[in-house]
Coordinates of C-alpha atoms and ligand atoms in Angstrom, one line a residue:
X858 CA -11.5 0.3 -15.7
X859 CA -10.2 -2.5 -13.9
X860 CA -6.2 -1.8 -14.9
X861 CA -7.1 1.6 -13.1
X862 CA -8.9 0.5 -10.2
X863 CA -6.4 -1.7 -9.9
X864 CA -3.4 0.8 -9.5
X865 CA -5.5 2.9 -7.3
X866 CA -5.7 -0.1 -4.9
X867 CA -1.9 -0.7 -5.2
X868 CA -1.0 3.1 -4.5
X869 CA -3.5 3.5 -1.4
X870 CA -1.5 0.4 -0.4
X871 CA 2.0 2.1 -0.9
X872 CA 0.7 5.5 0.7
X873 CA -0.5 3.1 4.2
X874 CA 2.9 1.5 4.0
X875 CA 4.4 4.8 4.6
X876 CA 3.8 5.7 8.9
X877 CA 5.5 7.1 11.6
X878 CA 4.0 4.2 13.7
X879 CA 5.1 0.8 12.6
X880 CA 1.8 -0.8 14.6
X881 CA -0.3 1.8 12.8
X882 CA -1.1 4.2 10.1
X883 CA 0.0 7.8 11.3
X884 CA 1.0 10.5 8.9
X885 CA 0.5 13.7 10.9
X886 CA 1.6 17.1 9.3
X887 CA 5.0 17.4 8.5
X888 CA 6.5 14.5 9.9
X889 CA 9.1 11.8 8.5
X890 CA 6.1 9.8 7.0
X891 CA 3.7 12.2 5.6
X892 CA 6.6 13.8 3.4
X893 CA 7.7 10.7 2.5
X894 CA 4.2 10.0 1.4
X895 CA 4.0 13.2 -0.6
X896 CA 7.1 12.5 -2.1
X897 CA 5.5 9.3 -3.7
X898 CA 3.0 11.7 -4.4
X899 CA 5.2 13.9 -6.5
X900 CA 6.5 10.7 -8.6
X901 CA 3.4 9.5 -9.8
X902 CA 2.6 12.9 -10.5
X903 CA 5.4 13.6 -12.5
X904 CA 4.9 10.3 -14.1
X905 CA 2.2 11.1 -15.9
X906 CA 4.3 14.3 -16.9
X907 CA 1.9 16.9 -15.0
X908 CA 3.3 19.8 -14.0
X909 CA 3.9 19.3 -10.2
X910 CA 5.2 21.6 -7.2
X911 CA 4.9 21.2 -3.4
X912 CA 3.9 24.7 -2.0
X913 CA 5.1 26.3 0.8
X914 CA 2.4 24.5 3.5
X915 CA 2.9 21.2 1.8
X916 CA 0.2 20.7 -0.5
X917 CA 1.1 18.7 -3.6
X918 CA -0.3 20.1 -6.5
X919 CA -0.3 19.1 -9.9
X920 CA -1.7 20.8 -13.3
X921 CA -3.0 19.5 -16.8
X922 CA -3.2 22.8 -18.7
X923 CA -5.5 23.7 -21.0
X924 CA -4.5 25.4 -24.5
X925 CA -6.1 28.6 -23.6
X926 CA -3.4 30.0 -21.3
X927 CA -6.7 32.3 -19.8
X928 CA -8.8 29.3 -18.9
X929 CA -9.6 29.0 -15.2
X930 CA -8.8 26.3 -13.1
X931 CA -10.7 23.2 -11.7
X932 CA -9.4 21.5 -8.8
X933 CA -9.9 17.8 -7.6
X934 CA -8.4 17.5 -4.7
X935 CA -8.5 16.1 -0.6
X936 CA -5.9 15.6 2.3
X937 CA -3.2 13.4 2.5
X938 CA -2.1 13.7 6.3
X939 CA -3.9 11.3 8.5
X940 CA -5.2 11.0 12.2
X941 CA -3.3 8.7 14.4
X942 CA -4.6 5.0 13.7
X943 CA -6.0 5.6 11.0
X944 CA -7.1 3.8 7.8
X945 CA -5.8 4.0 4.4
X946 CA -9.2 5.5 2.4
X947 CA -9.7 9.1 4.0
X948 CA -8.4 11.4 2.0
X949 CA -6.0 9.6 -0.2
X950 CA -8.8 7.8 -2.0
X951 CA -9.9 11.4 -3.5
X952 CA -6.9 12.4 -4.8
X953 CA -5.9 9.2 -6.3
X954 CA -9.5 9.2 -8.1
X955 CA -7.9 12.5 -9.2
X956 CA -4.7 11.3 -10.6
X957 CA -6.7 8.6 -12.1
X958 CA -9.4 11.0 -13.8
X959 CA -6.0 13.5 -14.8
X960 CA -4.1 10.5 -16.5
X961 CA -7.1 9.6 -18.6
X962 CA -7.6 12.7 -20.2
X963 CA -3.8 13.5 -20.7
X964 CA -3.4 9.6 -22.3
X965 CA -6.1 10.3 -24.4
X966 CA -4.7 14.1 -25.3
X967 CA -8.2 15.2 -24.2
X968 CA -8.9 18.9 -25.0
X969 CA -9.7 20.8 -21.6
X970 CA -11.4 24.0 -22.1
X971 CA -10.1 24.7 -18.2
X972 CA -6.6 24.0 -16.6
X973 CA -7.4 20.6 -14.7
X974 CA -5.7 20.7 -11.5
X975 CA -5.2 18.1 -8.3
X976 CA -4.1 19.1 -4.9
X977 CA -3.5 16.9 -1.9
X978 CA -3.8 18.6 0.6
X979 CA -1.2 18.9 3.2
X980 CA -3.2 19.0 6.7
X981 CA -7.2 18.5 6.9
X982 CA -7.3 16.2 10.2
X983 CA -5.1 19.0 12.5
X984 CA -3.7 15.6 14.1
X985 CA -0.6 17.5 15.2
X986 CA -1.6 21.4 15.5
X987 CA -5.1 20.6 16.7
X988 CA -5.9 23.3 13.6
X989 CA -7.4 21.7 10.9
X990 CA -7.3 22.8 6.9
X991 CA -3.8 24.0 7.2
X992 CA -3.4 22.7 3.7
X993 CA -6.5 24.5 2.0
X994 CA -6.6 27.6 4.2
X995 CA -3.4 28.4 2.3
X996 CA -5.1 27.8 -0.9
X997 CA -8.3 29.7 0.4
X998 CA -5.9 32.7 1.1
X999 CA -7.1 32.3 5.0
X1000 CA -4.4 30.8 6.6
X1001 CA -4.0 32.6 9.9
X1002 CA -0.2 33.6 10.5
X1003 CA -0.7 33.0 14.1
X1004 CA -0.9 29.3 13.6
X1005 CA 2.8 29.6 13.0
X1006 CA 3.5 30.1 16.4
X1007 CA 1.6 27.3 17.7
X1008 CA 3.7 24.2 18.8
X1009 CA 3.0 20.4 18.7
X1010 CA 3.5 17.9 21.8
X1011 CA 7.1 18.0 22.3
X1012 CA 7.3 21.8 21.8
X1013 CA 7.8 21.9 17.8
X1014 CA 6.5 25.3 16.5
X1015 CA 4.7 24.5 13.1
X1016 CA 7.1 27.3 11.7
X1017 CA 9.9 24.8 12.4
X1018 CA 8.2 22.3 10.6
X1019 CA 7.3 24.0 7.5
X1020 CA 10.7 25.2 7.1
X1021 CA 12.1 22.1 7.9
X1022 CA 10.6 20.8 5.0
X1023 CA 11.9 23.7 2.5
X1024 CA 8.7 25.7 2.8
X1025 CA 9.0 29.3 3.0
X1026 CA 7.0 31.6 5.2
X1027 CA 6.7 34.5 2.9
X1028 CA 5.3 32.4 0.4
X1029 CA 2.5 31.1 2.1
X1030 CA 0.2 34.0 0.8
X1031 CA 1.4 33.8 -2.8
X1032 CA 0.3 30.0 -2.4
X1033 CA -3.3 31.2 -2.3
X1034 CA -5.8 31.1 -5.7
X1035 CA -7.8 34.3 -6.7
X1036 CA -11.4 33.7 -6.9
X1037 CA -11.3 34.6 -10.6
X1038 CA -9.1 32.3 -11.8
X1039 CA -11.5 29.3 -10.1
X1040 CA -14.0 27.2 -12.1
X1041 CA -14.7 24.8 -9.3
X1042 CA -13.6 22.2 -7.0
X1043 CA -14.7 18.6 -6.7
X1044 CA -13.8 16.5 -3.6
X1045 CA -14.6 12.2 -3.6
X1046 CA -14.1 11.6 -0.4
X1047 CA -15.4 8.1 1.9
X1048 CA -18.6 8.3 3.4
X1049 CA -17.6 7.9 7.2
X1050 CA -20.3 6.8 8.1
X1051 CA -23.6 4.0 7.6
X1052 CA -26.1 5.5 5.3
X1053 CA -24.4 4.5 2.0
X1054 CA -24.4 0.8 3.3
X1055 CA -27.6 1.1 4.8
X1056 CA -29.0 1.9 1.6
X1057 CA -26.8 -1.0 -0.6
X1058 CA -25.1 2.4 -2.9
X1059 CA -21.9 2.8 -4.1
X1060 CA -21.7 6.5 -4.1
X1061 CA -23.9 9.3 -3.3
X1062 CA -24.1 13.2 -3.9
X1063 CA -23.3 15.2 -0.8
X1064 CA -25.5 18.8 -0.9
X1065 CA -24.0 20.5 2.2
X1066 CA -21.1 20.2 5.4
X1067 CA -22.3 20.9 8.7
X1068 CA -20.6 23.5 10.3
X1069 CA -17.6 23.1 13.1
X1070 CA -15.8 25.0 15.6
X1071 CA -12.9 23.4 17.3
X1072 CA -11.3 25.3 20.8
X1073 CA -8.0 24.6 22.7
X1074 CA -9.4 24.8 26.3
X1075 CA -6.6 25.0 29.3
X1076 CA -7.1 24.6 32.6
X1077 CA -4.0 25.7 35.3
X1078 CA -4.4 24.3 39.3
X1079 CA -1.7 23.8 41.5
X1080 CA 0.5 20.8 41.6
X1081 CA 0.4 19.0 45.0
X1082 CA 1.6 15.5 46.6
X1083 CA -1.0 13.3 46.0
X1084 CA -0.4 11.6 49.4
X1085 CA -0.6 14.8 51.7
X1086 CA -2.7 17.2 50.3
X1087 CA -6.2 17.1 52.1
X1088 CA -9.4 16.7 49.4
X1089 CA -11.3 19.8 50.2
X1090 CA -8.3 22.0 49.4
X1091 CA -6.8 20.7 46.4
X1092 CA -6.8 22.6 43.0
X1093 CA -7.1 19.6 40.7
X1094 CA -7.0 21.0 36.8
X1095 CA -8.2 17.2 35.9
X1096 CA -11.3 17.8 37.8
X1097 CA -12.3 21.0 36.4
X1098 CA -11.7 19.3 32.7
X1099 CA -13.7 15.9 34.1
X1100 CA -16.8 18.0 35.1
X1101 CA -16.7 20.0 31.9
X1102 CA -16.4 16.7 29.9
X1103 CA -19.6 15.6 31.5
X1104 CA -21.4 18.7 31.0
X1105 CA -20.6 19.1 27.4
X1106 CA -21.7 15.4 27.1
X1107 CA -24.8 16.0 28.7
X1108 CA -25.6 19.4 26.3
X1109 CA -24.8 17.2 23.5
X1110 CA -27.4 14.8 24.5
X1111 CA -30.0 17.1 25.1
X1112 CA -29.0 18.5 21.6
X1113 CA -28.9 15.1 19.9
X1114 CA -30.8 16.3 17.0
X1115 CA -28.8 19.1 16.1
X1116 CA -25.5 18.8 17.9
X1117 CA -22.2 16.4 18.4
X1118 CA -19.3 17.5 20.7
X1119 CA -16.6 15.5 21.3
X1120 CA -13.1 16.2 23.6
X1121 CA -11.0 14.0 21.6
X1122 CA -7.8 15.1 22.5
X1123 CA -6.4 15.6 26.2
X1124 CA -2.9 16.2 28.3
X1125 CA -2.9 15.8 32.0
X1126 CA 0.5 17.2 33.5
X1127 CA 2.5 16.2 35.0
X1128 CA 0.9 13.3 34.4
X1129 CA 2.7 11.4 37.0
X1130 CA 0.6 8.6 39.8
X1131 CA 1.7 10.4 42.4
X1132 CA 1.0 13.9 41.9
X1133 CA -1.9 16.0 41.4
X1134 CA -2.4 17.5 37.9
X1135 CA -1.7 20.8 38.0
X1136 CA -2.5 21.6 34.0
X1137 CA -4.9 19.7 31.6
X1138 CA -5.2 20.9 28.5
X1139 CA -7.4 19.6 26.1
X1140 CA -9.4 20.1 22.0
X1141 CA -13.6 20.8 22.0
X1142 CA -15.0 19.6 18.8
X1143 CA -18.3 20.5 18.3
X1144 CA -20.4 20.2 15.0
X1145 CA -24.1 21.1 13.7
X1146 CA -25.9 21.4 10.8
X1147 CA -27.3 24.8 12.0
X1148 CA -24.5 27.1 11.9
X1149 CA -25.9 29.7 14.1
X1150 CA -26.9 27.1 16.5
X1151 CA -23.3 26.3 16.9
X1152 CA -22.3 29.7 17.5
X1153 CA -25.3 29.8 20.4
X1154 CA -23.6 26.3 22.1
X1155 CA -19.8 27.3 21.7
X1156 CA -21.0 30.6 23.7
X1157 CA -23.0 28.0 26.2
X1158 CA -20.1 25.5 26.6
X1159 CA -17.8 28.4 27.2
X1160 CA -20.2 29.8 29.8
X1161 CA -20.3 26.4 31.6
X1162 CA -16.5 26.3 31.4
X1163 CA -16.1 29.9 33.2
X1164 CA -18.5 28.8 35.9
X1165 CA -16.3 25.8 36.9
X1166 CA -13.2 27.5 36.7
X1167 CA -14.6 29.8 39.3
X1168 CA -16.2 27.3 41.3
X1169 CA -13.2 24.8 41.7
X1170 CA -10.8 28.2 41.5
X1171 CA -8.8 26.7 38.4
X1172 CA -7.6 29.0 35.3
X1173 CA -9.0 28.6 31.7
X1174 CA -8.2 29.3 28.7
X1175 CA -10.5 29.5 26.1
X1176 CA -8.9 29.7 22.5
X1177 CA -11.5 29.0 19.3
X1178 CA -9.1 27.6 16.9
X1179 CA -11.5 28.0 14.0
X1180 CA -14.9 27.7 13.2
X1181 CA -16.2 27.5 10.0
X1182 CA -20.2 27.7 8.9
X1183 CA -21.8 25.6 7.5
X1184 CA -21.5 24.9 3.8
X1185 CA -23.9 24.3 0.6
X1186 CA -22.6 22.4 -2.2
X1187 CA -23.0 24.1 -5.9
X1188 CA -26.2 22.9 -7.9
X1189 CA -24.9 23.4 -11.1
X1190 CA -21.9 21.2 -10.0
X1191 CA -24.0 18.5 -8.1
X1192 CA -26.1 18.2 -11.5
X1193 CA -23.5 17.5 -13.3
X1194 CA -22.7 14.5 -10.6
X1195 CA -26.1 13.7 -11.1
X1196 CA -25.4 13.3 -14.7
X1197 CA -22.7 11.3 -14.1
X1198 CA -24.2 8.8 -12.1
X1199 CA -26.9 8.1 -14.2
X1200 CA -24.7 7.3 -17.1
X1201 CA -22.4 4.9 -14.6
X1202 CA -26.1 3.2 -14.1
X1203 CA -26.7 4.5 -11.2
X1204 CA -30.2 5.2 -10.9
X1205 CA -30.9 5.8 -6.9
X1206 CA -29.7 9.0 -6.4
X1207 CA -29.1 9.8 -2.7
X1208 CA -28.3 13.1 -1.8
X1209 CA -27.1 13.6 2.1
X1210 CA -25.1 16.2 4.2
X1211 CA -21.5 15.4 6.0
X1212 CA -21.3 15.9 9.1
X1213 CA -17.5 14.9 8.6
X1214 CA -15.1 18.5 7.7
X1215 CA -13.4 18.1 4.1
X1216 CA -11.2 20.5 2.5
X1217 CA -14.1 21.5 0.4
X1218 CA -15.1 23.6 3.4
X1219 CA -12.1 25.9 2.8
X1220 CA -12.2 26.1 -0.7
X1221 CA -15.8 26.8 -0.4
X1222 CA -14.9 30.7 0.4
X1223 CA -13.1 31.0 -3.1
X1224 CA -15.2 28.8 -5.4
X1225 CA -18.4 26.4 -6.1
X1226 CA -17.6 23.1 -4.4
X1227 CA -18.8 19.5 -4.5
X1228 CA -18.5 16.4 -3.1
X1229 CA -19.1 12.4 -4.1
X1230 CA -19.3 10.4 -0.9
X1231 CA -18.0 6.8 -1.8
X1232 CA -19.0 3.5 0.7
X1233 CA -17.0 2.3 3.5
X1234 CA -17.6 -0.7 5.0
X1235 CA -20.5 0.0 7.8
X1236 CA -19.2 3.3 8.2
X1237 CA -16.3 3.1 9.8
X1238 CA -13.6 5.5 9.7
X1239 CA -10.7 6.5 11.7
X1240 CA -10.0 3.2 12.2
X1241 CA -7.6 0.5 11.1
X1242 CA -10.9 -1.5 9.6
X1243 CA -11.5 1.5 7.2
X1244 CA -11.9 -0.3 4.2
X1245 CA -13.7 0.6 0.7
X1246 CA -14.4 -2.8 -2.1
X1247 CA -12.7 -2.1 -5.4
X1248 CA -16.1 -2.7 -7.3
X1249 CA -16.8 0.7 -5.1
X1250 CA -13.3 2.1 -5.7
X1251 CA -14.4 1.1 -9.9
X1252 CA -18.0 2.5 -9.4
X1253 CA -16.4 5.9 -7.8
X1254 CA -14.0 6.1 -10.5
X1255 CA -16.4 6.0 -13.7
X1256 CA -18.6 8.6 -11.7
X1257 CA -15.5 11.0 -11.5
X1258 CA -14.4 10.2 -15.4
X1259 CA -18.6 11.4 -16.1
X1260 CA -18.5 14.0 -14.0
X1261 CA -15.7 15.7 -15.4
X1262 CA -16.2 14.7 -19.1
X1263 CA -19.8 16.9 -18.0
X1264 CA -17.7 19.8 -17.1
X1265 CA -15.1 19.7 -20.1
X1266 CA -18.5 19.3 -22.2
X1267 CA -20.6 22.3 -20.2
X1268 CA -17.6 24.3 -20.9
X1269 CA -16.1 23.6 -24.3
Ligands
GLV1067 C1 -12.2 15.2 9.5 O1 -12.0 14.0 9.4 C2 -13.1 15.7 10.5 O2 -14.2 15.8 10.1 O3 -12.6 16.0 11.6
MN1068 MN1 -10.5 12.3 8.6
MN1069 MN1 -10.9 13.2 5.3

């Protein structure tokens, strides 16, 4: 266990090498640095002599078959493109734990009764499109051609991109996994937040995903000298998005038990001291565990955003990127965690809901999904200090060897 810890610790080293920042981690979709971190991907893939293939998207996927050529699939699996900044344990960690579990059983020429299967995903964060799930939308079979179209900060389409990188448009559907041929899906993923450390675990069950809608919102003024043009007759797009920043602050806050909404993401054009910004466009992230809830506040928020526009005679544009309900994870497979963390000694079971998106969300509309949520260090994520101990990375590790020696059992 500790050899393997070990070399999980070395390779989530290697993959936060590998940035298009040399002051941070960065790995958005498609750049320099996140296919040079799936090509490292690919090697130690192919070093444990799995069959491996990047798709047309990106993903990295990798398969230990089973001897019945009609066996379904299982898929362990989680994200390997990063927000800007970030740390080295979101989403690698999972499919490393994968590698790690695959390796095992193909070492120990472990009979599977299904064809064992690990993707890393391509996009989850949506650092570069301001989509997320590019990566397991493809493999859900709901990846929305118009996202094609759609263009990054200097004007890159994400066509360009994928081709770029020798994927093929016309493959993207073929990419996608029938229902039928699905076992399950398993995600280990990092907390993200304080309840594991709060409550001194190493892991925990996760029995749901809140649900999320993200929206592009634009707003269009008029440029104007910002040394002649009187106050009261200005047509400031930045002021229109400041108000609507502090009134989707203030619903949050009056929904603090149900709701988080966050603009995390904003460009102010020209963006220039001297002039007045005539466009501001800018992401709406907003989250609950109540998924028709969230539908009722992305209607409210969008409400409040017409009503400024008119007021302050500014154009919007109001463009729900996707939203995505809320999701349950699969008893039958959150027993056999359960199972699995009992026999790693684990004897506090804590069972919570993420309020984090995962690629389990996507893959949730073709097949029972589950989740382990491992520590990190009070709870931060999305951050440089991200960081996860190896006795958590060792604890996380036997519970994903139980869990799936459960399955191969439950099925054999
Ligand atoms: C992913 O990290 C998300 O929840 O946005
Ligand atoms: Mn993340
Ligand atoms: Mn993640």
């Amino acid at each position: 266990m500790k050899l393997r810890t070990a070399r999980i610790i070395e390779r989530l080293n290697a993959l936060g090498e590998i940035s298009d920042s040399k002051n941070c981690i960065s790995r958005a979709y498609g750049t320099k640095a996140h296919t040079a971190s799936g090509n490292l991907l690919i090697k130690w893939m192919q070093n444990i002599s799995l069959q491996t293939y990047r798709d047309a998207i990106g993903n990295i996927r990798c398969i230990l078959p089973s001897l019945n050529p009609n066996a379904k699939y299982f898929i362990i699996g989680s994200h390997y493109d990063t927000v800007f900044n970030a740390g080295k344990y979101d989403g690698p960690l999972g499919i490393l734990l994968g590698l790690e579990v695959m390796q095992y059983i193909s070492e120990n020429n472990i009979q599977l009764p299904f064809h064992l299967s690990t993707i890393a995903f391509a996009d989850e964060e949506g650092a570069r499109y301001n989509t997320a799930y590019l990566g397991s939308s493809t493999i859900s079979g709901h990846f929305d051609r118009c996202w094609l179209n759609r263009t990054d900060d200097h004007g890159v389409s994400l066509k360009e991109v994928l081709e770029a990188n020798g994927g093929q448009v016309v493959n993207i559907d073929s990419d996608s996994i029938a229902r039928e041929q699905l076992l399950g899906y398993f995600e280990p993923h990092i907390e993200q937040g304080p309840v594991l450390c709060n409550e001194d675990l190493s892991v925990c069950l996760v029995n749901g995903i809140a649900s999320q809608t993200r929206v592009d919102v634009h707003w269009t003024g008029i440029n104007g000298h910002a040394g002649t043009y009187p106050m009261n007759h200005r047509n400031d797009a930045f002021c229109a998005a400041s108000e609507f920043s502090l009134a989707v602050e203030q619903i949050g806050k009056y929904n603090s038990d149900k709701l988080v909404a966050t603009i995390g993401k904003l460009n102010i054009m020209p963006n220039t001291p001297n002039v007045i910004p005539g466009k501001v466009e800018h992401t709406l992230d907003i989250r609950s565990k109540d998924s028709s809830f969230l539908v009722e506040i992305s209607r409210t928020l969008e409400d409040k955003a017409i009503e400024i526009s008119k007021k302050r005679k500014i154009g919007l544009e109001w463009n729900i990127l996707h939203s995505t309900p809320s999701v349950q994870c699969d008893e039958g497979l959150n027993q056999l965690i359960r199972n699995g963390m009992k026999k790693a000694g684990i004897h506090k079971t804590l069972e919570i809901p993420s309020g984090a998106g995962h690629d389990a969300v996507m893959i949730s509309r073709i097949a029972p999904v589950s989740m382990l949520f491992i520590r990190c260090q009070e709870g931060i994520s999305h951050n440089p200090l991200e960081y996860v101990t190896s006795e958590d990375i060792e604890k996380s590790l036997e519970v994903c060897d139980n869990f799936v020696h459960e399955l191969i059992h439950q099925n054999s």
